Amino acid sequence: MTSGVHESETVATPVGEARITWFRAPVPARAVLAVSHGAGGGIEARDLRALAAALPVRGYTVALVEQPWRVAGKKVAPAPKTLDAGWTALWPALEKPGLPVVAGGRSAGARVACRTARELGAHAVLALSFPLHPPGRPEKSRADELTASGVPTLVVQGGRDPFGRPEEFPPGTELREVAHGDHGFAVPKRAGATEDASMATLRDAVAEWLDGLFG
């Protein structure tokens, strides 16, 4: 896990205990960026670790959120309504610092953030590897979830993500591409890009977007 962890906090929800791992900004923070994991992994994902390592020194406290099913050690994520219920119940803990909260997540976590942003009063949404459709099934589009967030939304997407390539997103989507990245932002060696370079692209894109929101 990324260095600089300030504390971990367990939060009771109607669907089980969730866990928030806080990476506090060492300078007066401008906002909290709360990001959750996807359906196939946890907060050890490379993109979440990269943001937790880089953003606090830029003035943003990062809260990595583990959904109750993951805390309980289960292998399969529950239904969307259950994911939304867990996220909604832990939201007050994210607001405790008294700062604007940007809701975020990767993959399934990004869908949760989009679906609940308006209801919870999120300042904005960060969607990492948004699963626009199941692989090979572009007709099963989830674009309506993304466009219905109701708040400023940034998508960061791998250039070869089988769940939706950047060019497949609706016109007007604010999107930054991680060239050659797959759904987990891994890049093939033949592309001539390194993971460090790809994560730098992601970190810079998110930081610049946040700076535009919070100046």
Short mmCIF file of C-alpha atoms in Angstrom, two decimals:
data_model
loop_
_atom_site.label_atom_id
_atom_site.label_comp_id
_atom_site.label_asym_id
_atom_site.label_seq_id
_atom_site.Cartn_x
_atom_site.Cartn_y
_atom_site.Cartn_z
CA MET A 1 0.00 0.00 0.00
CA THR A 2 1.03 3.58 -0.59
CA SER A 3 3.10 5.25 2.11
CA GLY A 4 1.74 8.12 4.16
CA VAL A 5 -1.42 6.47 5.48
CA HIS A 6 -2.81 8.65 8.22
CA GLU A 7 -5.55 6.34 9.45
CA SER A 8 -8.09 3.68 8.54
CA GLU A 9 -11.67 3.98 9.67
CA THR A 10 -14.41 1.36 9.80
CA VAL A 11 -17.91 2.57 9.04
CA ALA A 12 -21.08 0.63 9.76
CA THR A 13 -23.60 0.45 6.92
CA PRO A 14 -26.88 -1.46 6.49
CA VAL A 15 -25.05 -3.91 4.21
CA GLY A 16 -22.00 -4.51 6.40
CA GLU A 17 -18.89 -2.67 7.55
CA ALA A 18 -17.03 -0.50 5.06
CA ARG A 19 -13.48 0.76 5.46
CA ILE A 20 -12.02 4.15 4.60
CA THR A 21 -8.26 4.58 4.37
CA TRP A 22 -7.34 8.25 4.61
CA PHE A 23 -4.36 9.90 2.96
CA ARG A 24 -4.44 13.37 4.46
CA ALA A 25 -3.15 16.43 2.69
CA PRO A 26 -0.14 17.80 4.63
CA VAL A 27 -1.19 21.32 3.65
CA PRO A 28 -4.65 22.86 4.15
CA ALA A 29 -6.80 20.63 1.97
CA ARG A 30 -9.08 21.99 -0.73
CA ALA A 31 -11.28 18.91 -1.11
CA VAL A 32 -11.67 15.21 -0.38
CA LEU A 33 -11.38 12.80 -3.29
CA ALA A 34 -13.18 9.61 -2.28
CA VAL A 35 -12.53 6.69 -4.61
CA SER A 36 -13.73 3.11 -4.44
CA HIS A 37 -12.56 -0.05 -6.17
CA GLY A 38 -14.15 -2.15 -8.87
CA ALA A 39 -15.94 -5.49 -8.76
CA GLY A 40 -12.79 -7.52 -9.35
CA GLY A 41 -10.28 -5.98 -6.96
CA GLY A 42 -9.62 -3.69 -4.04
CA ILE A 43 -7.89 -0.45 -3.18
CA GLU A 44 -4.52 -1.93 -4.12
CA ALA A 45 -5.31 -1.13 -7.78
CA ARG A 46 -2.47 0.76 -9.47
CA ASP A 47 -4.56 3.83 -10.31
CA LEU A 48 -5.93 4.22 -6.78
CA ARG A 49 -2.46 3.82 -5.28
CA ALA A 50 -1.08 6.39 -7.71
CA LEU A 51 -3.68 8.98 -6.75
CA ALA A 52 -3.23 8.36 -3.02
CA ALA A 53 0.51 8.88 -3.39
CA ALA A 54 0.38 12.01 -5.51
CA LEU A 55 -2.64 14.13 -4.64
CA PRO A 56 -2.23 14.92 -0.91
CA VAL A 57 0.84 17.08 -1.60
CA ARG A 58 -1.30 18.92 -4.16
CA GLY A 59 -3.80 19.83 -1.45
CA TYR A 60 -6.33 17.03 -1.84
CA THR A 61 -7.10 14.51 0.86
CA VAL A 62 -7.67 11.08 -0.69
CA ALA A 63 -10.06 8.57 0.88
CA LEU A 64 -9.79 5.04 -0.50
CA VAL A 65 -13.06 3.27 0.17
CA GLU A 66 -13.49 -0.48 0.54
CA GLN A 67 -17.07 -1.59 0.06
CA PRO A 68 -18.59 -3.92 2.69
CA TRP A 69 -18.46 -7.00 0.46
CA ARG A 70 -14.73 -6.53 0.05
CA VAL A 71 -14.14 -5.91 3.77
CA ALA A 72 -16.05 -9.13 4.49
CA GLY A 73 -13.66 -11.06 2.25
CA LYS A 74 -16.23 -11.99 -0.39
CA LYS A 75 -15.05 -12.67 -3.93
CA VAL A 76 -18.07 -11.43 -5.87
CA ALA A 77 -19.61 -7.96 -5.72
CA PRO A 78 -23.32 -7.72 -4.87
CA ALA A 79 -26.06 -6.10 -6.93
CA PRO A 80 -25.83 -2.39 -7.83
CA LYS A 81 -28.52 -1.43 -5.29
CA THR A 82 -26.45 -3.00 -2.51
CA LEU A 83 -23.30 -1.21 -3.68
CA ASP A 84 -25.19 2.09 -3.75
CA ALA A 85 -26.57 1.48 -0.26
CA GLY A 86 -23.11 0.91 1.18
CA TRP A 87 -21.67 4.00 -0.51
CA THR A 88 -24.59 6.19 0.55
CA ALA A 89 -24.35 5.07 4.18
CA LEU A 90 -20.65 5.88 4.47
CA TRP A 91 -20.94 9.28 2.78
CA PRO A 92 -21.34 11.24 6.06
CA ALA A 93 -17.91 9.93 7.14
CA LEU A 94 -16.44 11.37 3.95
CA GLU A 95 -18.01 14.75 4.71
CA LYS A 96 -16.61 14.93 8.26
CA PRO A 97 -13.51 16.96 7.27
CA GLY A 98 -15.90 19.75 6.25
CA LEU A 99 -14.59 19.91 2.69
CA PRO A 100 -16.21 19.48 -0.73
CA VAL A 101 -16.27 15.79 -1.62
CA VAL A 102 -15.52 14.49 -5.10
CA ALA A 103 -17.06 11.05 -5.56
CA GLY A 104 -14.99 8.62 -7.54
CA GLY A 105 -14.23 5.05 -8.29
CA ARG A 106 -12.85 2.66 -10.81
CA SER A 107 -15.08 0.46 -12.99
CA ALA A 108 -18.09 -0.63 -10.88
CA GLY A 109 -17.08 1.98 -8.30
CA ALA A 110 -17.33 4.66 -10.97
CA ARG A 111 -20.86 3.54 -11.76
CA VAL A 112 -21.81 3.83 -8.08
CA ALA A 113 -20.35 7.34 -7.92
CA CYS A 114 -22.31 8.43 -10.99
CA ARG A 115 -25.59 6.91 -9.85
CA THR A 116 -25.48 8.54 -6.40
CA ALA A 117 -23.70 11.85 -7.00
CA ARG A 118 -26.75 14.08 -7.29
CA GLU A 119 -28.54 12.54 -4.30
CA LEU A 120 -25.49 12.80 -2.04
CA GLY A 121 -24.45 16.29 -3.06
CA ALA A 122 -21.10 15.30 -4.52
CA HIS A 123 -19.15 18.26 -5.89
CA ALA A 124 -18.01 16.25 -8.92
CA VAL A 125 -17.33 12.69 -10.10
CA LEU A 126 -14.09 11.01 -11.12
CA ALA A 127 -14.76 7.91 -13.23
CA LEU A 128 -11.72 5.69 -13.70
CA SER A 129 -12.09 2.96 -16.35
CA PHE A 130 -15.82 3.56 -16.64
CA PRO A 131 -17.39 0.30 -17.92
CA LEU A 132 -19.38 1.81 -20.76
CA HIS A 133 -20.53 -1.63 -21.87
CA PRO A 134 -19.66 -5.30 -21.30
CA PRO A 135 -16.74 -6.42 -23.49
CA GLY A 136 -17.93 -7.10 -27.01
CA ARG A 137 -21.44 -5.84 -26.25
CA PRO A 138 -21.53 -2.16 -27.23
CA GLU A 139 -25.31 -2.34 -27.57
CA LYS A 140 -25.51 -2.79 -23.77
CA SER A 141 -24.48 0.80 -23.15
CA ARG A 142 -24.34 2.33 -19.67
CA ALA A 143 -23.84 5.84 -21.02
CA ASP A 144 -27.04 6.96 -19.31
CA GLU A 145 -25.49 6.37 -15.88
CA LEU A 146 -22.52 8.52 -16.81
CA THR A 147 -24.46 11.39 -18.34
CA ALA A 148 -26.99 11.42 -15.49
CA SER A 149 -24.42 12.15 -12.77
CA GLY A 150 -25.63 15.74 -12.68
CA VAL A 151 -22.22 17.16 -11.67
CA PRO A 152 -18.90 17.82 -13.44
CA THR A 153 -17.53 14.42 -14.39
CA LEU A 154 -14.09 13.38 -15.61
CA VAL A 155 -13.54 10.00 -17.24
CA VAL A 156 -10.00 8.60 -17.36
CA GLN A 157 -9.97 5.68 -19.77
CA GLY A 158 -7.40 3.29 -21.18
CA GLY A 159 -6.94 3.50 -24.93
CA ARG A 160 -7.64 -0.22 -25.37
CA ASP A 161 -10.19 -0.77 -22.59
CA PRO A 162 -12.53 -3.56 -23.76
CA PHE A 163 -15.28 -2.10 -21.57
CA GLY A 164 -15.26 1.05 -23.70
CA ARG A 165 -12.55 2.76 -25.70
CA PRO A 166 -12.28 6.55 -25.45
CA GLU A 167 -13.79 7.10 -28.92
CA GLU A 168 -16.94 5.20 -27.90
CA PHE A 169 -18.01 7.70 -25.25
CA PRO A 170 -20.84 10.15 -25.87
CA PRO A 171 -19.95 13.50 -27.45
CA GLY A 172 -19.21 16.09 -24.81
CA THR A 173 -17.75 13.63 -22.31
CA GLU A 174 -14.79 15.18 -20.48
CA LEU A 175 -12.26 12.41 -20.96
CA ARG A 176 -8.52 11.87 -20.62
CA GLU A 177 -6.92 8.88 -22.31
CA VAL A 178 -4.15 6.69 -20.92
CA ALA A 179 -2.60 5.53 -24.18
CA HIS A 180 -2.49 1.74 -24.68
CA GLY A 181 -4.02 1.12 -21.25
CA ASP A 182 -6.42 -1.76 -20.64
CA HIS A 183 -9.25 -1.80 -18.09
CA GLY A 184 -6.70 -1.86 -15.26
CA PHE A 185 -4.44 0.70 -17.03
CA ALA A 186 -1.83 -1.96 -17.72
CA VAL A 187 0.14 -1.25 -20.90
CA PRO A 188 1.82 -3.89 -23.10
CA LYS A 189 5.59 -3.83 -23.35
CA ARG A 190 5.37 -3.58 -27.12
CA ALA A 191 3.70 -0.18 -26.75
CA GLY A 192 6.96 1.32 -25.53
CA ALA A 193 5.25 2.89 -22.52
CA THR A 194 5.93 2.14 -18.87
CA GLU A 195 3.48 1.83 -16.00
CA ASP A 196 5.17 4.80 -14.34
CA ALA A 197 4.57 6.94 -17.42
CA SER A 198 0.96 5.82 -17.69
CA MET A 199 0.30 6.56 -14.03
CA ALA A 200 1.95 9.96 -14.43
CA THR A 201 -0.52 10.69 -17.23
CA LEU A 202 -3.39 9.66 -14.98
CA ARG A 203 -2.13 11.60 -11.95
CA ASP A 204 -1.53 14.77 -13.94
CA ALA A 205 -4.92 14.58 -15.63
CA VAL A 206 -6.77 14.20 -12.33
CA ALA A 207 -4.72 16.88 -10.58
CA GLU A 208 -5.26 19.40 -13.37
CA TRP A 209 -8.99 18.68 -13.38
CA LEU A 210 -9.21 19.12 -9.61
CA ASP A 211 -7.20 22.35 -9.79
CA GLY A 212 -9.72 23.59 -12.38
CA LEU A 213 -12.58 22.81 -10.00
CA PHE A 214 -11.03 24.18 -6.82
CA GLY A 215 -8.45 26.66 -8.09
#
